[in-house]
CSV table of C-alpha atoms and ligand atoms in Angstrom, one decimal:
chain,number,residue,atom,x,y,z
A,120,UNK,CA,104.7,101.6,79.8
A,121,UNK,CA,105.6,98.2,77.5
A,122,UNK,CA,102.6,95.2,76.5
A,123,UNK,CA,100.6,97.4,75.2
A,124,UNK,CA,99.4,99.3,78.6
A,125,UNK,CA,100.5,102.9,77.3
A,126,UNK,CA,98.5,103.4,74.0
A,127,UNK,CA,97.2,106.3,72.4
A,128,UNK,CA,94.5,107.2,74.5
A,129,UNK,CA,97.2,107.6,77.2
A,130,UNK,CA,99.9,109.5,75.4
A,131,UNK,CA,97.5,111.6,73.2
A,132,UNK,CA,96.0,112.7,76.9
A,133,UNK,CA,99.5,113.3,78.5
A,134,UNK,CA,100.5,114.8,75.5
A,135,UNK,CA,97.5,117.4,75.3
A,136,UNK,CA,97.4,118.3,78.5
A,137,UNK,CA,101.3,119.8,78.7
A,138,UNK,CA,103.5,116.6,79.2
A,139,UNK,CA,105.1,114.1,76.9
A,140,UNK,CA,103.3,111.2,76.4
A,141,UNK,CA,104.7,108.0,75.1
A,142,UNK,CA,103.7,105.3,73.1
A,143,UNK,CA,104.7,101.5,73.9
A,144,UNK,CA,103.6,98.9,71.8
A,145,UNK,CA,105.2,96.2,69.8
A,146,UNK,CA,105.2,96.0,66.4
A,147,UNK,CA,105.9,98.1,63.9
A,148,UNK,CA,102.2,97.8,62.5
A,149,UNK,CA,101.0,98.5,66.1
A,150,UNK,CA,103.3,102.0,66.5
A,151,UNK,CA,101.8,102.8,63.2
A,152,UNK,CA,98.7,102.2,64.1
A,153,UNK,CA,99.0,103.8,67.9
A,154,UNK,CA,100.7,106.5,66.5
A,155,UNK,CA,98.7,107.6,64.2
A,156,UNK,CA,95.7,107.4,66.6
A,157,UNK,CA,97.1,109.5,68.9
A,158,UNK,CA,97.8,112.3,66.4
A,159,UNK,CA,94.3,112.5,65.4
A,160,UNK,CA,93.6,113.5,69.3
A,161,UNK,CA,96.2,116.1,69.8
A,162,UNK,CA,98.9,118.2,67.6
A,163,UNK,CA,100.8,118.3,70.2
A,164,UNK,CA,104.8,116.1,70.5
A,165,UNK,CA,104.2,112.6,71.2
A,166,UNK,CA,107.3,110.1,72.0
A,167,UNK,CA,107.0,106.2,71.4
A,168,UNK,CA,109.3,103.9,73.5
A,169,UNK,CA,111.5,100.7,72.2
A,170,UNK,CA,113.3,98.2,74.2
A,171,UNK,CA,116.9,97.5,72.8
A,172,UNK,CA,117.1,93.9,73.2
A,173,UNK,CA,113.3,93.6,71.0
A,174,UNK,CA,113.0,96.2,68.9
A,175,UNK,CA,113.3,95.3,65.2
A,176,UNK,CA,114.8,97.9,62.2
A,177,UNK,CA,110.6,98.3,61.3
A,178,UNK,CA,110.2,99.4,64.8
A,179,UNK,CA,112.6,101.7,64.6
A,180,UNK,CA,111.3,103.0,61.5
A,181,UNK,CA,108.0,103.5,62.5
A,182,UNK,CA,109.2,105.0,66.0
A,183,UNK,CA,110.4,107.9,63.5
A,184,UNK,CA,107.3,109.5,62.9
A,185,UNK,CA,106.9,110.4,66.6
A,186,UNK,CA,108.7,113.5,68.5
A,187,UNK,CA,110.9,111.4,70.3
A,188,UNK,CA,112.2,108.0,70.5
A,189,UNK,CA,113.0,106.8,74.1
A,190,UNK,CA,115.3,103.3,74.5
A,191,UNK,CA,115.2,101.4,77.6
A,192,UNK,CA,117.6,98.3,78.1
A,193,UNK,CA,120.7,97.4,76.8
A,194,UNK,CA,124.2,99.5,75.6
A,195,UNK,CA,122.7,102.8,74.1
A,196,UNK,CA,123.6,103.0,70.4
A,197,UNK,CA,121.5,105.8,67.9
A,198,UNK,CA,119.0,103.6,65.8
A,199,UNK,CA,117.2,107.4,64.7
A,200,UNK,CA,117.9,110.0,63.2
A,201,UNK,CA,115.3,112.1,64.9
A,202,UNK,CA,115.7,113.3,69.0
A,203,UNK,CA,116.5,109.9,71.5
A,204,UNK,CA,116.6,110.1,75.3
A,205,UNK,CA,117.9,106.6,76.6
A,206,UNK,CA,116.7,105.6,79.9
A,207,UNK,CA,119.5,104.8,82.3
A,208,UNK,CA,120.2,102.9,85.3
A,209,UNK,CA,123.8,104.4,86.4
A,210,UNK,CA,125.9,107.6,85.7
A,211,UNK,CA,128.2,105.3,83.4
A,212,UNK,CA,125.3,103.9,81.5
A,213,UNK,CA,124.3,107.9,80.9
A,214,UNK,CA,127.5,108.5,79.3
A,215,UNK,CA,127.9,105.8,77.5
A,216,UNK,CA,124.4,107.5,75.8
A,217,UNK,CA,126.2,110.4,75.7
A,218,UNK,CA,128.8,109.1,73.9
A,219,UNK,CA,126.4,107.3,71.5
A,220,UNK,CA,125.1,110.4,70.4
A,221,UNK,CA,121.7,110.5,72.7
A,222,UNK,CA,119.8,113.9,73.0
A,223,UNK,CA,119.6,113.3,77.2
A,224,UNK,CA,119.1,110.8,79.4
A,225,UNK,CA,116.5,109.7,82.0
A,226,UNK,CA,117.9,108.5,84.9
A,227,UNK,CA,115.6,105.5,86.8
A,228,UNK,CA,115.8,105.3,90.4
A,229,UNK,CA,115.6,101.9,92.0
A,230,UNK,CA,112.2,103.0,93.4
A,231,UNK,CA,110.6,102.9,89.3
A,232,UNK,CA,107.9,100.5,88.6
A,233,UNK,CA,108.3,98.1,85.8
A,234,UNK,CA,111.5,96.8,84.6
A,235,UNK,CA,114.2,98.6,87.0
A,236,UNK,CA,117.9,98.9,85.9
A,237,UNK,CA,119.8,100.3,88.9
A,238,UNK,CA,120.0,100.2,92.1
A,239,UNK,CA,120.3,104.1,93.2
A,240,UNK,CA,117.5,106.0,94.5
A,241,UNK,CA,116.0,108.3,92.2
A,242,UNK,CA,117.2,111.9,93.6
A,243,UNK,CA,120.9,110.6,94.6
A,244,UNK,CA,121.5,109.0,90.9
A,245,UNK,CA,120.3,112.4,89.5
A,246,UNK,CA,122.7,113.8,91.7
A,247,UNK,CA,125.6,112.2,90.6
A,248,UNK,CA,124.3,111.8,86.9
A,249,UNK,CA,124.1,116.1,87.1
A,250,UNK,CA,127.7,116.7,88.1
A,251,UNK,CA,129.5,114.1,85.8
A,252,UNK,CA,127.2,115.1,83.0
A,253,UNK,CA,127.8,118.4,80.8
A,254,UNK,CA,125.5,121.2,82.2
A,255,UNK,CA,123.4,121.7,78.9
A,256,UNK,CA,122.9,117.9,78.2
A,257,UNK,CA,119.1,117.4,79.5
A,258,UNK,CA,118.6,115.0,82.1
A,259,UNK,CA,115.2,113.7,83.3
A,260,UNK,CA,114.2,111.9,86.1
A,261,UNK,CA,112.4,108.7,86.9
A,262,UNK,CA,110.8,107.0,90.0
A,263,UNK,CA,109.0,107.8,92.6
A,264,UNK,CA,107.1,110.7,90.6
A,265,UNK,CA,103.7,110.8,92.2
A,266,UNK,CA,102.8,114.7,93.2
A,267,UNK,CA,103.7,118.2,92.5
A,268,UNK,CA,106.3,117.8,95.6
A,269,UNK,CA,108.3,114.8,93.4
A,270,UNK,CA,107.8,116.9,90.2
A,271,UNK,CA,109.6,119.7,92.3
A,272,UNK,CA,112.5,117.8,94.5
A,273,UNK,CA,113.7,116.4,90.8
A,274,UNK,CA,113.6,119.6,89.6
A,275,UNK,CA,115.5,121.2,92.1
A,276,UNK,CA,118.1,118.9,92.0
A,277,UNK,CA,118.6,119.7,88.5
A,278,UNK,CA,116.5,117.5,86.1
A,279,UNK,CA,115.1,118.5,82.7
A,280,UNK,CA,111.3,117.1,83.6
A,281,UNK,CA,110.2,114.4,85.2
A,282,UNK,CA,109.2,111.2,84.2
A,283,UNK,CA,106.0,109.4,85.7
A,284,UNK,CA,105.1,105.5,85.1
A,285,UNK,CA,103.1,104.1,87.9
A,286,UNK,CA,100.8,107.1,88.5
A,287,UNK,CA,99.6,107.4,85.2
A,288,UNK,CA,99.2,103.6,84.8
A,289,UNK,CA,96.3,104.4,87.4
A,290,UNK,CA,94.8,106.5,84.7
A,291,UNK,CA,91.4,106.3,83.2
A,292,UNK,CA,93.0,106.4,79.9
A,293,UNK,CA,95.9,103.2,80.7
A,294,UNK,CA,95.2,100.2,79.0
A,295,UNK,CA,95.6,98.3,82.4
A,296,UNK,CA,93.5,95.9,82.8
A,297,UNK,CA,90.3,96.6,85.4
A,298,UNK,CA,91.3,93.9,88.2
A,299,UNK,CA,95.0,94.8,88.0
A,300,UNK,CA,94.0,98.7,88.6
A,301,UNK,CA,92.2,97.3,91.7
A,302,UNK,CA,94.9,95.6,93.4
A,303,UNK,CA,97.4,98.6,92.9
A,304,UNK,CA,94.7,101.0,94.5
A,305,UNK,CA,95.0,98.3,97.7
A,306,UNK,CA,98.3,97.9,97.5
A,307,UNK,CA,101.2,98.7,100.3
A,308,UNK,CA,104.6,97.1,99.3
A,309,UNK,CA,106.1,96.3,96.2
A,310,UNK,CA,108.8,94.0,95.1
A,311,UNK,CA,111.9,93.9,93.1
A,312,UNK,CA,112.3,90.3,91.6
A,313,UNK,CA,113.6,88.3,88.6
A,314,UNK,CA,110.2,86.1,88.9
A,315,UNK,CA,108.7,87.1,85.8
A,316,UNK,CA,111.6,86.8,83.7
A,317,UNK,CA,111.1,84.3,81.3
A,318,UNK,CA,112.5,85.3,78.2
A,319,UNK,CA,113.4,88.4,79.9
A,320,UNK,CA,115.6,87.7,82.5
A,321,UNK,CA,115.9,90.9,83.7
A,322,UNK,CA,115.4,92.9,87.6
A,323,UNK,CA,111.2,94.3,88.1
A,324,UNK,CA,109.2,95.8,90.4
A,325,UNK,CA,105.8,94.5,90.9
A,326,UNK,CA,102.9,94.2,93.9
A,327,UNK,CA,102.4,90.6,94.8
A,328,UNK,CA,99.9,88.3,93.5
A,329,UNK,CA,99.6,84.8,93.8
A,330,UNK,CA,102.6,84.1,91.5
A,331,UNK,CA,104.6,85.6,94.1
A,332,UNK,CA,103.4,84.8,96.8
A,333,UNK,CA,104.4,81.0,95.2
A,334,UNK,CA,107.1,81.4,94.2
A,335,UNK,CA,108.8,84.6,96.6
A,336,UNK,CA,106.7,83.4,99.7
A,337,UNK,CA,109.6,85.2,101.7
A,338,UNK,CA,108.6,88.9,100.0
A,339,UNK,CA,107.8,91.9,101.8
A,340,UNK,CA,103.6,92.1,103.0
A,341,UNK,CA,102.8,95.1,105.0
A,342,UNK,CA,99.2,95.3,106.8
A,343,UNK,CA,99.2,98.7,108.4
A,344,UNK,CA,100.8,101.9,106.6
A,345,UNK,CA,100.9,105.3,108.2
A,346,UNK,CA,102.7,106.9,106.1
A,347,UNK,CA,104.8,105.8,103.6
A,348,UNK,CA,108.3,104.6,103.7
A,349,UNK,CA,109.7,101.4,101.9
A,350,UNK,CA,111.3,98.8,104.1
A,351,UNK,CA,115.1,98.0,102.7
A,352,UNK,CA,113.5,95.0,101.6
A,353,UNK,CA,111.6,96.0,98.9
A,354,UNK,CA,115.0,97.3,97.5
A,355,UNK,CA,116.5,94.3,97.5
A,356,UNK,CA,116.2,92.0,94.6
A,357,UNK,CA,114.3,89.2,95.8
A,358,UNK,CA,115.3,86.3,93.2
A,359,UNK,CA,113.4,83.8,91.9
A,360,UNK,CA,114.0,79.8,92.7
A,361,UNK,CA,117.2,78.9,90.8
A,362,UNK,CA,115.5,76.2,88.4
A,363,UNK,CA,112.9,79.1,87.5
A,364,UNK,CA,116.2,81.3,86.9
A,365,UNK,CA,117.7,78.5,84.9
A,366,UNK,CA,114.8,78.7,82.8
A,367,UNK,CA,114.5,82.0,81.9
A,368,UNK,CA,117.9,82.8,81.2
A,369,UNK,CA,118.2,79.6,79.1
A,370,UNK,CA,115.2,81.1,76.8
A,371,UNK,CA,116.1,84.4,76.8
A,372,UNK,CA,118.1,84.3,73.3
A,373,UNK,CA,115.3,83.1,71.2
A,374,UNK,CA,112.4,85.3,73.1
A,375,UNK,CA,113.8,88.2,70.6
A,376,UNK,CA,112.5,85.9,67.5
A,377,UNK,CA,108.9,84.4,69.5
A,378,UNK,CA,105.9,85.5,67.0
A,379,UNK,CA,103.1,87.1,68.8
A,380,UNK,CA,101.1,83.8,68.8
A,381,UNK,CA,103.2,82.0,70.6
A,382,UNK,CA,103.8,84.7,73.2
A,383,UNK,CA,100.2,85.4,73.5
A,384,UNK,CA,100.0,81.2,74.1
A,385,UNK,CA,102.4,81.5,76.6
A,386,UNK,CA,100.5,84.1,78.4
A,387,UNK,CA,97.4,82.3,77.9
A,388,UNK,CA,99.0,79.2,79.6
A,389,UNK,CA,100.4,81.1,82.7
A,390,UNK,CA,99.5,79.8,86.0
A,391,UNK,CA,100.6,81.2,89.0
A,392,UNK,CA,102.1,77.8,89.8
A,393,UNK,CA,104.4,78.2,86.4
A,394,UNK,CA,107.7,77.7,86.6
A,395,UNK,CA,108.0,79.8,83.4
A,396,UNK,CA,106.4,83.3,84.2
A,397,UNK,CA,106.5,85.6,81.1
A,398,UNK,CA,106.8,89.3,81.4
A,399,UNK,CA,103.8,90.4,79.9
A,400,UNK,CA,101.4,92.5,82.4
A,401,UNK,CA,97.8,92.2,82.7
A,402,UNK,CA,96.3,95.0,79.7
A,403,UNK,CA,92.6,95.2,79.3
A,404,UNK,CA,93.1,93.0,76.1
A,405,UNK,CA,95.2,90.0,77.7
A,406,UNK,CA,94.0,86.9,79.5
A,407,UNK,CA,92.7,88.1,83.1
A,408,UNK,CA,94.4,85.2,84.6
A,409,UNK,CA,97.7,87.2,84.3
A,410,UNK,CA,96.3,89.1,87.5
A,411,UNK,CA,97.1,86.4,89.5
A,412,UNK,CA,99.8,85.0,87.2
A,413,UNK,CA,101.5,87.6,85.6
A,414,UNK,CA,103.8,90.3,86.3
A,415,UNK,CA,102.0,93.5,88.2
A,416,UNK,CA,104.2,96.3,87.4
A,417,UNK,CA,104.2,99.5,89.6
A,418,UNK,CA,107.2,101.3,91.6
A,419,UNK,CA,107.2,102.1,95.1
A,420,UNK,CA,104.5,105.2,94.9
A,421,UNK,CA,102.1,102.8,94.3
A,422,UNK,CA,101.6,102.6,98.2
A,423,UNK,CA,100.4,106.8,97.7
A,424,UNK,CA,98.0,106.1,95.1
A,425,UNK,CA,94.5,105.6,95.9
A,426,UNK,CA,92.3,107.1,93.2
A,427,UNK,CA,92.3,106.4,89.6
A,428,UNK,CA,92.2,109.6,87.7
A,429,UNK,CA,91.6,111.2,84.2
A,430,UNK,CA,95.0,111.9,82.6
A,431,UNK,CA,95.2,115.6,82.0
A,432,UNK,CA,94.0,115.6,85.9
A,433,UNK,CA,97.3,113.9,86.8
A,434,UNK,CA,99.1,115.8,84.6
A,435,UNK,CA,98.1,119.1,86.4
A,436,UNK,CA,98.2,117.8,89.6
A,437,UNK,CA,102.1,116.7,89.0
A,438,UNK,CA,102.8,120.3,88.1
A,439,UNK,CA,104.7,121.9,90.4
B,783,FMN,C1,103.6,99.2,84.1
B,783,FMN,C2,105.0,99.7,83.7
B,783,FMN,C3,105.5,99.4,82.5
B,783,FMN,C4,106.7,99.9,82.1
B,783,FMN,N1,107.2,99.5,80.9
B,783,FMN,C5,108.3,100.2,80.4
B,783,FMN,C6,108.8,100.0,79.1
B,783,FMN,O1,108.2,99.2,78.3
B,783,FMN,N2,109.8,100.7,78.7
B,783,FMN,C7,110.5,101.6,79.5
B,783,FMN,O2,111.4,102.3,79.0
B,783,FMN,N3,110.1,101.8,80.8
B,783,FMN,C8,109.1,101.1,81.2
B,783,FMN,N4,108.7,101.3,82.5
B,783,FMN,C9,109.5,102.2,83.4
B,783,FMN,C10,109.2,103.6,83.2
B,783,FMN,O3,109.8,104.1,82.0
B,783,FMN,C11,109.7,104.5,84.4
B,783,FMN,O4,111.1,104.3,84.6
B,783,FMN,C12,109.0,104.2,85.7
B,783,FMN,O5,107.7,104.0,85.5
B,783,FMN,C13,109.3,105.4,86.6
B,783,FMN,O6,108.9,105.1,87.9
B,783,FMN,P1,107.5,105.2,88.6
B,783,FMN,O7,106.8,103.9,88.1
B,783,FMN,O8,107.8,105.3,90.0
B,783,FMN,O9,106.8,106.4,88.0
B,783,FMN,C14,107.4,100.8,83.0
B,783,FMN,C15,106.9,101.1,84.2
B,783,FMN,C16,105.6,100.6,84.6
B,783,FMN,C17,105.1,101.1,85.9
């Protein structure tokens, strides 16, 4: 989990308590800094995640201390020498890893929290990704990962391991910020939107704040919830006004070269009645008016998660 909201604490927990935790930060300084903290708290592998359309040579370089190096975003090409999983949106993105000489794949269902590249659920894309796939080439699975019962239904539809976001952003250890950790414990429904795509102008799920509710006013709200099932609205991408969209796409090519201070101004400037909305999330760190203002990631099991819980907790309550 990007911005900073998956640090060592997080992946050093995940990591020591059976799973694979990741490190996302940017910066090559930062993942040498995050990195290294981490391996002072466990021995155990640790992976650190880079988005294609950012990620700098240093990154890279420092990305090859950890395990594994994960990619998100963009046409899969090797940039280590060490083991890379690219995360995947459809079967012909997975091949296209394959191709490029990945280790495996993880598949994202449209139900993921955070930036989401397809538009499959979780368990059919896994299907399909499966049978077009060589048998030994690992495939993981991502979205909707919340309990043992997720963990098992991926597994026994043929994935490597699955992959968790939003449950373990409602971690003690995430860097989430406090008030954003709140309004995913009361939340129902989620989003998929371009809103926050300044810079970035790319599909996300998110729970809505007041920056959606100006700007999407039209989004999915549910008040009662017995049991959770997502309407087919909350699968469909709900875009942003068209001069917002304008926008974003026209500053997406120079985003890639925006030093930290002026993204960290940016941030700081956000109002939820900002026709530019950034795509940095709410850490414990940032500017506390990106709770109402900024992007608040989380998938669709956001709406089963009520309790915020120690790491290695979450890691054996996922196991099947
Ligand atoms: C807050 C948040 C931030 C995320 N940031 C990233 C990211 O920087 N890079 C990435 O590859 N995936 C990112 N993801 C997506 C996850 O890798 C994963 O696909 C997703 O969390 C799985 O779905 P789930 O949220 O239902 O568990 C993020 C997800 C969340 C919830």
């Amino acid at each position: 989990m990007g911005g900073g909201l998956s640090r060592h604490e997080l992946a050093a927990a995940v990591s020591e308590a059976g799973g694979l935790g990741t490190i996302a930060v940017n910066g090559a300084a930062a993942i040498g800094r995050e990195l290294a903290a981490a391996r002072a708290l466990t021995g155990r592998p640790l992976a650190v995640n880079l988005l294609l359309p950012f990620a700098r040579r240093d990154w890279f370089e420092a990305a090859a201390e950890a395990d594994v190096v994960v990619t998100f975003w963009g046409r899969p090409r090797r940039r280590t020498r060490g083991v890379w999983l690219h995360q995947c949106g459809s079967v012909g993105e997975a091949r296209q890893a394959l191709a490029a000489g990945a280790d495996g794949v993880i598949v994202q269902g449209v139900e993921a929290g955070g930036h989401v590249r397809g538009r499959t659920p979780a368990l059919q894309l896994l299907e399909q990704a499966r049978a077009a796939l060589p048998a030994q080439f690992p495939v993981l699975s991502a979205g909707g990962v919340a309990a043992a019962a997720d963990v098992r239904a991926a597994l026994e539809a043929g994935a490597s391991a699955a992959v968790a976001g939003t449950r373990f952003l409602l971690s003690e250890e995430s860097r989430a910020h406090p008030a954003y950790k709140e309004r995913l414990l009361s939340a129902e429904a989620t989003i998929l939107t371009d809103l926050f795509g300044a810079g970035w102008p790319a599909p996300h799920r998110v729970v809505p704040n007041a920056a959606t509710d100006r700007w999407l006013p039209s989004s999915p709200r549910r008040s009662s919830f017995l049991g959770y099932s997502p309407t087919k609205d909350e699968r469909q991408l709900a875009r942003a006004p068209r001069a917002n969209r304008v926008l974003n796409r026209a500053l997406a090519p120079g985003a890639r070269y925006a030093p930290p201070a002026l993204q960290l101004r940016m941030a700081l400037a956000q109002r939820p009645g900002s026709r530019l909305l950034g795509p940095a999330g709410p850490s414990d760190e940032g500017p506390p008016t990106l709770v109402e203002a900024g992007a608040l990631y989380a998938g669709e099991t956001v709406a089963r998660v009520d309790e915020v819980r120690p790491a290695a907790a979450l890691v054996a309550d996922l196991t099947p």
